[in-house]
Amino acid sequence: MVSVITSAAAISAVHSLREIDTRFVSSSKRIESGYRVADASDDASIFAVAQGVRAQVKSSAAVSSSLTQGQNTVQVALAGLRQIYDLTNDIRANIILLADGATAESARTIIKNNTLTLLEQIDSARNTSRYNGFSQLEANAQARSFLSDTKGTSITVGTFNAQTELDDLSTAVNNITDSASALTALDAARAFERQVNVTLADFAATGRSLSESHSFVDSLTDALKKGVGALVDTDVAEAMAVRQSAIVQRGLSVASLDFTNGANRRIVNILR
């Protein structure tokens, strides 16, 4: 039926043009945003899943930050402990000289004063080995915990619990007057050195735990990011091909609509 009131061909052409425009807008949005699913209107189910994974990524990033803080805390503490260990070795060497009966009396005073200076440097190393305002080596230091996973599990960085041994060493050095008292100080130096070694081992083990946890969390975060990308990222090549196709189809559809309208115009001309 040929009609100038209702044109089935024109309606079909307009409908086709609308579908083509929808594909063009959709593909353009994907190219411009970089997302195949940018919001819930694109795909509510996938968007909801992606949002959940993004929340996991943010949580993992927070854990990674906490672990970084823990690693830095341990590294600073270990640097201070190594300095203390070296100073303790020097102190022990000086005390051995003080215990040696062949050491001249004039030299004893110099060596003792040097030893006391080394003890002061140990205190300085403890106080200056700070990260983010905290030192794990101070006398009043407190253990600090750092998150190692999103469930709230934590790794605790301990403290340098050697105040008693250090006080005993300082007292023993101050009391050195002869070889016998020097040997007492040597025992105190060895006790303090043992405690330094124990703490070094503890901090090193904690550092390894933090590093391993950090490596796992970073790998997990990368996997989650890839998962989100697979869900929502645009395949740019595909989207560009769809848009280019829509441009061609739009031109053909407009031409078809123009042809249909032209047929109606011809009918009107005949009626005239």
PDB file of N, CA, C and O in Angstrom, residues 13 15 27 43 61 96 112 124 138 142 153 163 172 182 195 212 214 237 254 261:
ATOM      1  N   ALA A  13      13.116   3.272   8.462  1.00  0.00           N
ATOM      2  CA  ALA A  13      14.388   3.974   8.274  1.00  0.00           C
ATOM      3  C   ALA A  13      14.760   4.773   9.511  1.00  0.00           C
ATOM      4  O   ALA A  13      15.926   4.801   9.935  1.00  0.00           O
ATOM      5  N   HIS A  15      13.716   4.153  12.584  1.00  0.00           N
ATOM      6  CA  HIS A  15      14.053   3.184  13.634  1.00  0.00           C
ATOM      7  C   HIS A  15      15.493   2.691  13.473  1.00  0.00           C
ATOM      8  O   HIS A  15      16.255   2.598  14.440  1.00  0.00           O
ATOM      9  N   SER A  27      29.754   3.394  21.363  1.00  0.00           N
ATOM     10  CA  SER A  27      31.157   3.137  21.016  1.00  0.00           C
ATOM     11  C   SER A  27      32.014   4.372  21.260  1.00  0.00           C
ATOM     12  O   SER A  27      33.170   4.262  21.700  1.00  0.00           O
ATOM     13  N   ASP A  43      26.102  -1.796  32.223  1.00  0.00           N
ATOM     14  CA  ASP A  43      25.846  -3.198  32.590  1.00  0.00           C
ATOM     15  C   ASP A  43      25.841  -3.268  34.109  1.00  0.00           C
ATOM     16  O   ASP A  43      26.901  -3.279  34.742  1.00  0.00           O
ATOM     17  N   ALA A  61      45.684  -1.736  48.847  1.00  0.00           N
ATOM     18  CA  ALA A  61      46.613  -0.603  48.777  1.00  0.00           C
ATOM     19  C   ALA A  61      46.884  -0.053  50.177  1.00  0.00           C
ATOM     20  O   ALA A  61      48.018   0.334  50.498  1.00  0.00           O
ATOM     21  N   ILE A  96      89.166  -4.900  77.147  1.00  0.00           N
ATOM     22  CA  ILE A  96      90.254  -5.892  77.153  1.00  0.00           C
ATOM     23  C   ILE A  96      91.592  -5.197  77.394  1.00  0.00           C
ATOM     24  O   ILE A  96      92.453  -5.701  78.139  1.00  0.00           O
ATOM     25  N   LYS A 112      89.581   4.569  79.195  1.00  0.00           N
ATOM     26  CA  LYS A 112      88.314   4.554  79.940  1.00  0.00           C
ATOM     27  C   LYS A 112      87.411   5.692  79.481  1.00  0.00           C
ATOM     28  O   LYS A 112      86.197   5.499  79.278  1.00  0.00           O
ATOM     29  N   SER A 124      73.045   7.811  71.788  1.00  0.00           N
ATOM     30  CA  SER A 124      72.725   8.687  70.662  1.00  0.00           C
ATOM     31  C   SER A 124      72.137   7.885  69.500  1.00  0.00           C
ATOM     32  O   SER A 124      71.154   8.298  68.880  1.00  0.00           O
ATOM     33  N   GLU A 138      64.686   2.989  71.849  1.00  0.00           N
ATOM     34  CA  GLU A 138      64.722   3.776  73.080  1.00  0.00           C
ATOM     35  C   GLU A 138      64.307   2.930  74.282  1.00  0.00           C
ATOM     36  O   GLU A 138      63.649   1.893  74.146  1.00  0.00           O
ATOM     37  N   GLN A 142      57.813   1.297  72.467  1.00  0.00           N
ATOM     38  CA  GLN A 142      56.710   0.343  72.497  1.00  0.00           C
ATOM     39  C   GLN A 142      56.624  -0.392  71.167  1.00  0.00           C
ATOM     40  O   GLN A 142      56.921   0.172  70.113  1.00  0.00           O
ATOM     41  N   THR A 153      44.891  -9.044  60.133  1.00  0.00           N
ATOM     42  CA  THR A 153      46.092  -9.679  60.685  1.00  0.00           C
ATOM     43  C   THR A 153      47.250  -8.679  60.651  1.00  0.00           C
ATOM     44  O   THR A 153      47.370  -7.898  59.714  1.00  0.00           O
ATOM     45  N   GLN A 163      67.896  -2.491  78.176  1.00  0.00           N
ATOM     46  CA  GLN A 163      68.231  -1.387  79.068  1.00  0.00           C
ATOM     47  C   GLN A 163      68.986  -1.872  80.301  1.00  0.00           C
ATOM     48  O   GLN A 163      69.940  -1.235  80.748  1.00  0.00           O
ATOM     49  N   ALA A 172      79.550  -0.862  85.144  1.00  0.00           N
ATOM     50  CA  ALA A 172      80.798  -1.634  85.220  1.00  0.00           C
ATOM     51  C   ALA A 172      81.973  -0.837  84.644  1.00  0.00           C
ATOM     52  O   ALA A 172      83.087  -0.864  85.203  1.00  0.00           O
ATOM     53  N   ALA A 182      87.907  -4.599  85.412  1.00  0.00           N
ATOM     54  CA  ALA A 182      87.802  -4.567  83.960  1.00  0.00           C
ATOM     55  C   ALA A 182      87.213  -5.874  83.440  1.00  0.00           C
ATOM     56  O   ALA A 182      86.413  -5.887  82.498  1.00  0.00           O
ATOM     57  N   GLN A 195      72.649  -9.537  73.792  1.00  0.00           N
ATOM     58  CA  GLN A 195      71.300  -9.000  73.651  1.00  0.00           C
ATOM     59  C   GLN A 195      71.140  -8.242  72.329  1.00  0.00           C
ATOM     60  O   GLN A 195      70.082  -8.290  71.697  1.00  0.00           O
ATOM     61  N   GLU A 212      57.912 -10.314  52.756  1.00  0.00           N
ATOM     62  CA  GLU A 212      57.162 -11.376  52.086  1.00  0.00           C
ATOM     63  C   GLU A 212      55.684 -11.014  51.987  1.00  0.00           C
ATOM     64  O   GLU A 212      55.048 -11.232  50.945  1.00  0.00           O
ATOM     65  N   HIS A 214      54.438  -8.008  51.991  1.00  0.00           N
ATOM     66  CA  HIS A 214      54.333  -6.886  51.057  1.00  0.00           C
ATOM     67  C   HIS A 214      54.352  -7.390  49.619  1.00  0.00           C
ATOM     68  O   HIS A 214      53.559  -6.946  48.767  1.00  0.00           O
ATOM     69  N   ALA A 237      40.227  -1.188  19.795  1.00  0.00           N
ATOM     70  CA  ALA A 237      40.169  -1.543  18.366  1.00  0.00           C
ATOM     71  C   ALA A 237      38.747  -1.936  17.981  1.00  0.00           C
ATOM     72  O   ALA A 237      38.225  -1.519  16.936  1.00  0.00           O
ATOM     73  N   VAL A 254      20.429   7.566   6.409  1.00  0.00           N
ATOM     74  CA  VAL A 254      19.940   8.905   6.045  1.00  0.00           C
ATOM     75  C   VAL A 254      19.565   8.941   4.569  1.00  0.00           C
ATOM     76  O   VAL A 254      18.532   9.511   4.176  1.00  0.00           O
ATOM     77  N   ASN A 261      11.283   9.605   1.617  1.00  0.00           N
ATOM     78  CA  ASN A 261      10.587  10.893   1.574  1.00  0.00           C
ATOM     79  C   ASN A 261      10.431  11.386   0.138  1.00  0.00           C
ATOM     80  O   ASN A 261       9.431  12.012  -0.241  1.00  0.00           O
TER      81      ASN A 261
END
